[in-house]
Coordinates of C-alpha atoms in Angstrom, one line a residue:
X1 CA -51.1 -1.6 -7.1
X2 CA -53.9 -3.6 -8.7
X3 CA -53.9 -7.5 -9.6
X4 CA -55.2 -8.8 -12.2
X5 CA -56.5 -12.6 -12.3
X6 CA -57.7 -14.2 -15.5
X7 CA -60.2 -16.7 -15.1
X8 CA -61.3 -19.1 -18.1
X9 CA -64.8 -19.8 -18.9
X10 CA -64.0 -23.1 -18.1
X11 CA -64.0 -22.3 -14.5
X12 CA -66.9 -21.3 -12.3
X13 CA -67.9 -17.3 -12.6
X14 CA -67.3 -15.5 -9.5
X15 CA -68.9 -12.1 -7.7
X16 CA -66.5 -10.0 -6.2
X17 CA -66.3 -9.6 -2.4
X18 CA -63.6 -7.0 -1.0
X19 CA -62.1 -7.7 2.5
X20 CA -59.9 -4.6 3.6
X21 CA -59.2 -2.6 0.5
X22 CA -58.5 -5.8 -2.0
X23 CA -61.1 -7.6 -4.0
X24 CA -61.4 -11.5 -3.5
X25 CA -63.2 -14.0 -5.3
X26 CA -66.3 -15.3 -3.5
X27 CA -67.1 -18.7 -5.2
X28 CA -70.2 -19.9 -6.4
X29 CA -71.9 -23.7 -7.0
X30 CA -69.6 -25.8 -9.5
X31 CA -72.4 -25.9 -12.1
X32 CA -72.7 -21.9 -12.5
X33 CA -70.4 -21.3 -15.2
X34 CA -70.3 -18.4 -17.8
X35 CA -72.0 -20.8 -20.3
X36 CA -74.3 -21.5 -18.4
X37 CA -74.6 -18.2 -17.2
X38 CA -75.6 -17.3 -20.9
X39 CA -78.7 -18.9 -20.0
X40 CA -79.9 -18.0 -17.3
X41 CA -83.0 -15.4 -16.9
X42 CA -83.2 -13.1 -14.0
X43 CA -86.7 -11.1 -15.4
X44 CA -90.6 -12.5 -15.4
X45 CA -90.0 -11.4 -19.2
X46 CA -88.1 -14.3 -20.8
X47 CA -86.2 -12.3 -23.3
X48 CA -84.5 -10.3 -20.4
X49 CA -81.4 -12.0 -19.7
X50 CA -77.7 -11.5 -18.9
X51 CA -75.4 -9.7 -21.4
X52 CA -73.5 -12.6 -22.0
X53 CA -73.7 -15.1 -25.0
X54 CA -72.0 -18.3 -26.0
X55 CA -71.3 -16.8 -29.2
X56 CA -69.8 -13.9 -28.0
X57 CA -66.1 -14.6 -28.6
X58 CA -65.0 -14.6 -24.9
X59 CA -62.1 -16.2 -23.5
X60 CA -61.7 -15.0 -20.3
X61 CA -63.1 -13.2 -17.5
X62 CA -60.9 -10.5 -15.9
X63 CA -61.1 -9.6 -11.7
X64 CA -59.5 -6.2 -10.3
X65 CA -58.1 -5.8 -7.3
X66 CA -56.9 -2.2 -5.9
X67 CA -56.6 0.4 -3.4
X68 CA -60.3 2.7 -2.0
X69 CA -62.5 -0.3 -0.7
X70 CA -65.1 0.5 1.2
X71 CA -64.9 -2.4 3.2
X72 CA -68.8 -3.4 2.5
X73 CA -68.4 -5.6 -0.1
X74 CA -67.6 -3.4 -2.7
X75 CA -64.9 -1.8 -4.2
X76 CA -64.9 1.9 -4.6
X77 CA -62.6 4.9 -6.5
X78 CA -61.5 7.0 -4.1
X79 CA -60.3 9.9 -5.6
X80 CA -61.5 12.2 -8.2
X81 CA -61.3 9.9 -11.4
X82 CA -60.2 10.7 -14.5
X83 CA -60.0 6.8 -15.5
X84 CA -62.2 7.8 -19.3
X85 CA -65.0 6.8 -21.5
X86 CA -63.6 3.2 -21.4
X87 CA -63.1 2.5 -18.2
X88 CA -66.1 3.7 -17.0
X89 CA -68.1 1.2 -19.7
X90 CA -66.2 -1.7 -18.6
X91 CA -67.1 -0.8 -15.0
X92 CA -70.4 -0.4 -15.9
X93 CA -70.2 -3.8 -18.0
X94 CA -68.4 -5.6 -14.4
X95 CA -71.6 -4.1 -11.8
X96 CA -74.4 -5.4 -14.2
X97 CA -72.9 -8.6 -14.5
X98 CA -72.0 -8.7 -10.7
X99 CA -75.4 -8.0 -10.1
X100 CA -77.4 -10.1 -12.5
X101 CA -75.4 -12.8 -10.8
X102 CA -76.7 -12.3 -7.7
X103 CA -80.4 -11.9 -8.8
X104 CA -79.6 -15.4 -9.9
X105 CA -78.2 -16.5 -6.9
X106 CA -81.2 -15.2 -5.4
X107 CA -83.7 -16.7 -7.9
X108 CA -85.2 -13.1 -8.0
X109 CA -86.1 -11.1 -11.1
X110 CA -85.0 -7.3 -12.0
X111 CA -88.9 -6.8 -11.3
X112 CA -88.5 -7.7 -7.9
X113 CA -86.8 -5.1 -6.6
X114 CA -87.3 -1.3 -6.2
X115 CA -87.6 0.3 -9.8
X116 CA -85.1 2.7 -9.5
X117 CA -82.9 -0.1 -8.3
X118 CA -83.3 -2.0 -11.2
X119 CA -83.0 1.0 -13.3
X120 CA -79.4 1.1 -11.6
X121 CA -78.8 -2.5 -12.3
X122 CA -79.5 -2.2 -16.1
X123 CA -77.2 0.7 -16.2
X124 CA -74.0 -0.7 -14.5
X125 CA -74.4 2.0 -11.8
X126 CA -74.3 0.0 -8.8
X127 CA -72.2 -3.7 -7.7
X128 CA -73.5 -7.0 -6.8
X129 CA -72.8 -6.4 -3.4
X130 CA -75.1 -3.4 -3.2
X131 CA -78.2 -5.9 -4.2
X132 CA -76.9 -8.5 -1.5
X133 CA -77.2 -6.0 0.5
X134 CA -80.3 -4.8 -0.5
X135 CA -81.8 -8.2 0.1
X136 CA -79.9 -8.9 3.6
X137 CA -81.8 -5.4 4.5
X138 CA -85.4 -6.6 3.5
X139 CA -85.2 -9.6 6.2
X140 CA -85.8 -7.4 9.0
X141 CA -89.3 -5.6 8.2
X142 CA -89.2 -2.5 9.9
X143 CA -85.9 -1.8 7.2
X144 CA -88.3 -3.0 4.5
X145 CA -90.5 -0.6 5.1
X146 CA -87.5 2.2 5.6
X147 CA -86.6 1.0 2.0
X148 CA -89.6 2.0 0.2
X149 CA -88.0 5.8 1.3
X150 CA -85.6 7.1 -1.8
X151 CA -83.6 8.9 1.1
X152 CA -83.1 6.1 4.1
X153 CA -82.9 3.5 0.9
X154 CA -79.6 5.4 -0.4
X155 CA -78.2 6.0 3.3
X156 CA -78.7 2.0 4.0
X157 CA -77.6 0.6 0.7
X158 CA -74.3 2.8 1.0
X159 CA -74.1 2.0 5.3
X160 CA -75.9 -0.6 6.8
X161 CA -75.4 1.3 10.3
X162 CA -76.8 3.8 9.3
X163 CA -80.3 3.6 11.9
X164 CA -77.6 2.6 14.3
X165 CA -75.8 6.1 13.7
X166 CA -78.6 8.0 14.5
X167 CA -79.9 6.6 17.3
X168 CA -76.3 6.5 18.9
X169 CA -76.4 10.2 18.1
X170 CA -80.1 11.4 18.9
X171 CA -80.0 8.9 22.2
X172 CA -76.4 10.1 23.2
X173 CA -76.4 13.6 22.4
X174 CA -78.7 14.8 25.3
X175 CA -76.3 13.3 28.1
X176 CA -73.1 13.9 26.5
X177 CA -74.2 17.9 25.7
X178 CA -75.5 18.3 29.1
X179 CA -72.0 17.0 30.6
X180 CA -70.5 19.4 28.1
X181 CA -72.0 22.6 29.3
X182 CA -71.7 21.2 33.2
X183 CA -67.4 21.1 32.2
X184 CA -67.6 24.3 30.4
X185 CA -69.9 26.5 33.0
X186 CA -69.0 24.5 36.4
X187 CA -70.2 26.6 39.1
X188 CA -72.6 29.1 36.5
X189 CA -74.2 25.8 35.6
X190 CA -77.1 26.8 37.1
X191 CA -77.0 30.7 37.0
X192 CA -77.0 30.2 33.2
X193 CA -79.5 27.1 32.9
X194 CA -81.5 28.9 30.4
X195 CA -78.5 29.2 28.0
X196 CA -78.1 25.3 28.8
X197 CA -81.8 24.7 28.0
X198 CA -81.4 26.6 24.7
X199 CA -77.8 24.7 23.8
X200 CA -79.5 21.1 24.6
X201 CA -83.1 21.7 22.7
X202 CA -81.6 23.5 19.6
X203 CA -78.9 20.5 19.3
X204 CA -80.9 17.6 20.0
X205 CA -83.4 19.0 17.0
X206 CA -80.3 19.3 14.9
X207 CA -78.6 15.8 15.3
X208 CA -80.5 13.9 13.4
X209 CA -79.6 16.1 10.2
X210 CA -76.2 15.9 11.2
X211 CA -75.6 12.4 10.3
X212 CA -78.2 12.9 7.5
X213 CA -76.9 15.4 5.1
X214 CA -73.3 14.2 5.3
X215 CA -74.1 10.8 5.4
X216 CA -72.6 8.6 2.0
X217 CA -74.9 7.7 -0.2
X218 CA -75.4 4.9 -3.3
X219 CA -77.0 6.8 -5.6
X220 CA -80.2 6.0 -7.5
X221 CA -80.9 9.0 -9.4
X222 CA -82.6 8.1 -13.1
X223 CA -80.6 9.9 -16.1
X224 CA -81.0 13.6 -16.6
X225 CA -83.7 14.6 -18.8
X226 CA -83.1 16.1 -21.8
X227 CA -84.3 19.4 -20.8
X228 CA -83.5 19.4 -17.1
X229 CA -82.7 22.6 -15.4
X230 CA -79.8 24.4 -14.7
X231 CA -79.4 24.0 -10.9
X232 CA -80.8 19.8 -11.8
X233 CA -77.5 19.6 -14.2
X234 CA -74.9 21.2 -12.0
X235 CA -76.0 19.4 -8.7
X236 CA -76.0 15.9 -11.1
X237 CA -73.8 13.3 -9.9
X238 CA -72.4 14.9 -7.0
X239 CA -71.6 12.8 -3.5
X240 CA -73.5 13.7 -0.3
X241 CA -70.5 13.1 1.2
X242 CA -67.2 14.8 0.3
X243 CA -64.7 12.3 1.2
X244 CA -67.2 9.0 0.5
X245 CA -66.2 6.3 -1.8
X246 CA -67.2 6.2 -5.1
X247 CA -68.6 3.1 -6.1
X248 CA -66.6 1.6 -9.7
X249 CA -67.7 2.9 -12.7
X250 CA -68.6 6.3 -10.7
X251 CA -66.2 8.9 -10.1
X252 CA -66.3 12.4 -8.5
X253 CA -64.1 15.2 -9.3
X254 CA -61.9 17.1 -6.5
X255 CA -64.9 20.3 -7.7
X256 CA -67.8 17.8 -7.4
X257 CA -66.5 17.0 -3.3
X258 CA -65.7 20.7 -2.5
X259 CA -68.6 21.6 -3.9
X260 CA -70.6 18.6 -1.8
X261 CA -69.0 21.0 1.2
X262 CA -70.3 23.8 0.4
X263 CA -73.8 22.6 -0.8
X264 CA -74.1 20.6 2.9
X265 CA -72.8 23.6 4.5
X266 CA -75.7 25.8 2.9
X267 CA -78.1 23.3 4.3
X268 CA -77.1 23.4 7.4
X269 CA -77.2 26.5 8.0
X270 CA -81.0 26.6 7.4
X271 CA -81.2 23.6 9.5
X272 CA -79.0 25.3 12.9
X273 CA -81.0 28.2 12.5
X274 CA -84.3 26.5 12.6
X275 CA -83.7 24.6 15.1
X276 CA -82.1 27.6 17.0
X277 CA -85.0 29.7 16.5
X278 CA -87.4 27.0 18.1
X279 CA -85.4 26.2 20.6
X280 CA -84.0 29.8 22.1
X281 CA -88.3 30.5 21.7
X282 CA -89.3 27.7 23.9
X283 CA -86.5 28.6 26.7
X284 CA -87.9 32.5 26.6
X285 CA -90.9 31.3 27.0
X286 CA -89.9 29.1 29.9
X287 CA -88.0 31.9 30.8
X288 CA -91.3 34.1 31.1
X289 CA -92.6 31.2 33.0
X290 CA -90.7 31.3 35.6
X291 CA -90.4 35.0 36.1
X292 CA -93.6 35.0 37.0
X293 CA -93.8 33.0 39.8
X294 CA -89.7 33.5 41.1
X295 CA -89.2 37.6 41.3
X296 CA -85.5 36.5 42.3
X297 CA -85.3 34.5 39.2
X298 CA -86.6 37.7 37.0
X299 CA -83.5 39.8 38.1
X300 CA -81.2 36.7 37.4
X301 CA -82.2 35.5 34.3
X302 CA -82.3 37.5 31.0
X303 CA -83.9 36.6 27.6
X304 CA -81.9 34.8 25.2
X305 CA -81.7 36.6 22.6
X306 CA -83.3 34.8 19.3
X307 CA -82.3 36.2 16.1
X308 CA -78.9 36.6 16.6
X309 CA -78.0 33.1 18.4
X310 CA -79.8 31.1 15.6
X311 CA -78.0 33.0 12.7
X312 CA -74.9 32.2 15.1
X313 CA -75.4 28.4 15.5
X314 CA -76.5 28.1 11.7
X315 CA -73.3 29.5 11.1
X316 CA -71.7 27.2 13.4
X317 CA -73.8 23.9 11.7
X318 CA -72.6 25.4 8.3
X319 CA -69.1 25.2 9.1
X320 CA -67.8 23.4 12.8
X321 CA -70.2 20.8 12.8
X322 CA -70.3 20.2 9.0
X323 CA -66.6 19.6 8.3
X324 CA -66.7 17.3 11.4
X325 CA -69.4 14.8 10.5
X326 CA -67.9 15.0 6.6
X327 CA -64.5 13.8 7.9
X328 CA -66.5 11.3 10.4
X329 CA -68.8 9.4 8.0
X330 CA -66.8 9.7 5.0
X331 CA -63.0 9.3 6.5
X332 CA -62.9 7.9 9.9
X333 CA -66.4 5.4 9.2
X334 CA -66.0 4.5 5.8
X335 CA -62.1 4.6 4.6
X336 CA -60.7 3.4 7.9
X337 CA -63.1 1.2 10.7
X338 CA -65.2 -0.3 7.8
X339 CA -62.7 -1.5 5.7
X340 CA -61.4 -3.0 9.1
X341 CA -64.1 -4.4 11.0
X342 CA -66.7 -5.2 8.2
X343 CA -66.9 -8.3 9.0
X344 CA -67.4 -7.5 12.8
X345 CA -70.6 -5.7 13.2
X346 CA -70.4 -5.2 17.3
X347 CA -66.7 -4.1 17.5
X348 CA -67.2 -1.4 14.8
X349 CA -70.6 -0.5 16.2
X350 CA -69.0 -0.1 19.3
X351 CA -66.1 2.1 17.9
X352 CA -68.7 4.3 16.2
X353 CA -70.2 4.6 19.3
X354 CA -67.3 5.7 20.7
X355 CA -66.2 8.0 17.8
X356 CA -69.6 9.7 17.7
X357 CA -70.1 10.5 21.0
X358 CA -66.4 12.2 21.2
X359 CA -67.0 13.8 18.4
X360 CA -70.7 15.5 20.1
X361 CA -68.7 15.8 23.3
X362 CA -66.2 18.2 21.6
X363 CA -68.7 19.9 19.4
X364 CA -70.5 20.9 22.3
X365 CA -67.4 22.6 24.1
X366 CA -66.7 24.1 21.0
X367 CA -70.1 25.5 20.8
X368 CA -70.0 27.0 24.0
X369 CA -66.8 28.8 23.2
X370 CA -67.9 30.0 20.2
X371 CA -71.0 31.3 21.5
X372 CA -69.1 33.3 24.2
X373 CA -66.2 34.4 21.9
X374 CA -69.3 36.1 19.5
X375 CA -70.7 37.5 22.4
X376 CA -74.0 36.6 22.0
X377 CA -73.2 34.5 26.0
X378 CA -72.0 36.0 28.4
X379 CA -70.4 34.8 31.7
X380 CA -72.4 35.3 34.7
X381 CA -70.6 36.7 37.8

């Protein structure tokens, strides 16, 4: 159910800042008020200001409140959105002045910042809170630098634990796959080390694209050309994430998020069986290695074979591991421990920790099963 609070212009103008799934009113100095916020230029060019004019015949300012916060500071849509032309302008018309206001809070200009973030600015794509978060990011220098990078720029702006996400999975997935195979093959543990090799080389290359590809995203992509091409328009506007929440003013449709799926799924295929083909090669070659100087090892140990266990685990990225780490970013992350613990960095740092490294746990069972029920592993007697 959404709220609605009417502020006059008489009163001090106020960013939004969500806590749980409502939006609040964060309160800024006495003196900031809408007429004054007429004046108030946030560009090196002095006839760039704020869409807001005393002569404008406003009389109040109107706050939302409603269900699909992320949790971050913003306030997303969460479902498919079919709110129409108008509510998407007056969206629009709420993030640019949300954001303007925080330029000015900031005493920075729309030149200041990244192009294409200002290009989302002027269009009302993106909330105040995205910029404050933008500039809480550029403290630390090593994420400065990460920010000059369209991809890590739309991972941080949308998840701010993002870095932490990755290395909880790249520095945790080697232990927790290892212990994985050691519960699945007990006693063959060692009888079938090169199929452990493979498993542990070919996943550790693929984690990191794992939390990338399904990652949420704030998106900074400029307006569609004119004559843009067919595969540019039809890909436009959809999420990275299936399940992520859409910032206001941008909606997805159920097609757009089934079809985010689909289009990770396809990617991760290529990814699985990349990486499957580089790592099953490196443990044959090891393999060969060591039948040359153990002849006992040569009777024991037989090659792994390539082609078909990388098509096998891209299959397996495209579908297992791609409907897992959509339902772990976008649901479990971002609709239920954000909103929660936003305002607790280490708890819900500590529960991602703890939900990732689950979730790689069972993966890798499930790989091993998978792998065995195909028949491209066999156990060893």
């Amino acid at each position: 159910m959404a709220a609605v609070a009417f502020m006059h212009f008489a009163t001090p103008f106020s960013g939004s800042q969500s806590l749980g799934h409502h939006r609040f009113l964060r309160q800024v100095p006495l003196s900031l008020t809408l007429n004054h916020f007429s004046r108030i230029d946030v560009s090196s060019n002095s006839h760039r200001k704020l869409g807001f004019s005393k002569s404008r015949d406003f009389h109040s300012f109107v706050c939302f409140s409603g269900d699909g916060g992320s949790g971050d500071g913003y306030v997303g849509t969460g479902g498919g959105g079919n709110g129409g032309d108008q509510g998407d302008e007056d969206a629009e018309g709420r993030n640019k002045g949300e954001a303007l206001m925080v330029l000015a809070e900031a005493g920075r200009s729309l030149d200041s910042i990244p192009k294409d973030l200002a290009a989302a600015v002027e269009a009302g794509k993106i909330p105040g809170a995205i910029i404050r978060r933008f500039f809480d990011l550029e403290k630390s220098p090593f994420l400065r630098w990460l920010l000059q990078f369209g991809g890590f720029k739309e991972r941080l702006l949308a998840d701010d634990l993002f870095l932490t996400k990755v290395a909880i999975e790249c520095g945790v997935g080697i232990f927790t796959k290892t212990a994985a195979e050691l519960e699945r093959r007990r006693e063959n543990f060692f009888k079938e080390l090169d199929f452990v090799i493979a498993d542990v080389i070919m996943a550790i290359i693929a984690d990191f694209m794992l939390v990338w590809l399904p990652a949420p995203t704030v998106s900074l992509k400029p307006p569609l050309a004119i004559k843009a091409a067919g595969f540019d328009k039809f890909f436009y506007g959809w999420p990275d994430n299936a399940f992520q929440v859409a910032l206001p003013g941008t909606s997805y449709s159920l097609f757009q998020r089934i079809g985010a799926i689909l289009r990770n799924g396809s990617k991760l295929f290529v990814v699985g069986t990349s990486a499957s083909l580089i790592g099953t090669g490196i443990t044959n070659l090891l393999i060969a290695a060591r039948k040359a100087f153990d002849e006992t090892y040569a009777v024991e140990a037989e090659d792994v074979p390539i082609l078909s266990t990388s098509l096998a685990y891209g299959v397996y990225m495209a579908v297992s591991s791609n409907l897992r780490y959509q339902v772990l970013a976008g649901v479990i992350e971002q609709r239920i421990l954000e909103p929660l613990l936003h305002e607790q960095k280490v708890i819900l740092g500590i529960l991602c920790f703890a939900v990732r490294t689950g979730n790689t746990f069972l993966g890798s069972l499930m790989w091993v099963d998978y792998a065995r029920w195909i028949g491209i592993q066999k156990i060893r007697e």
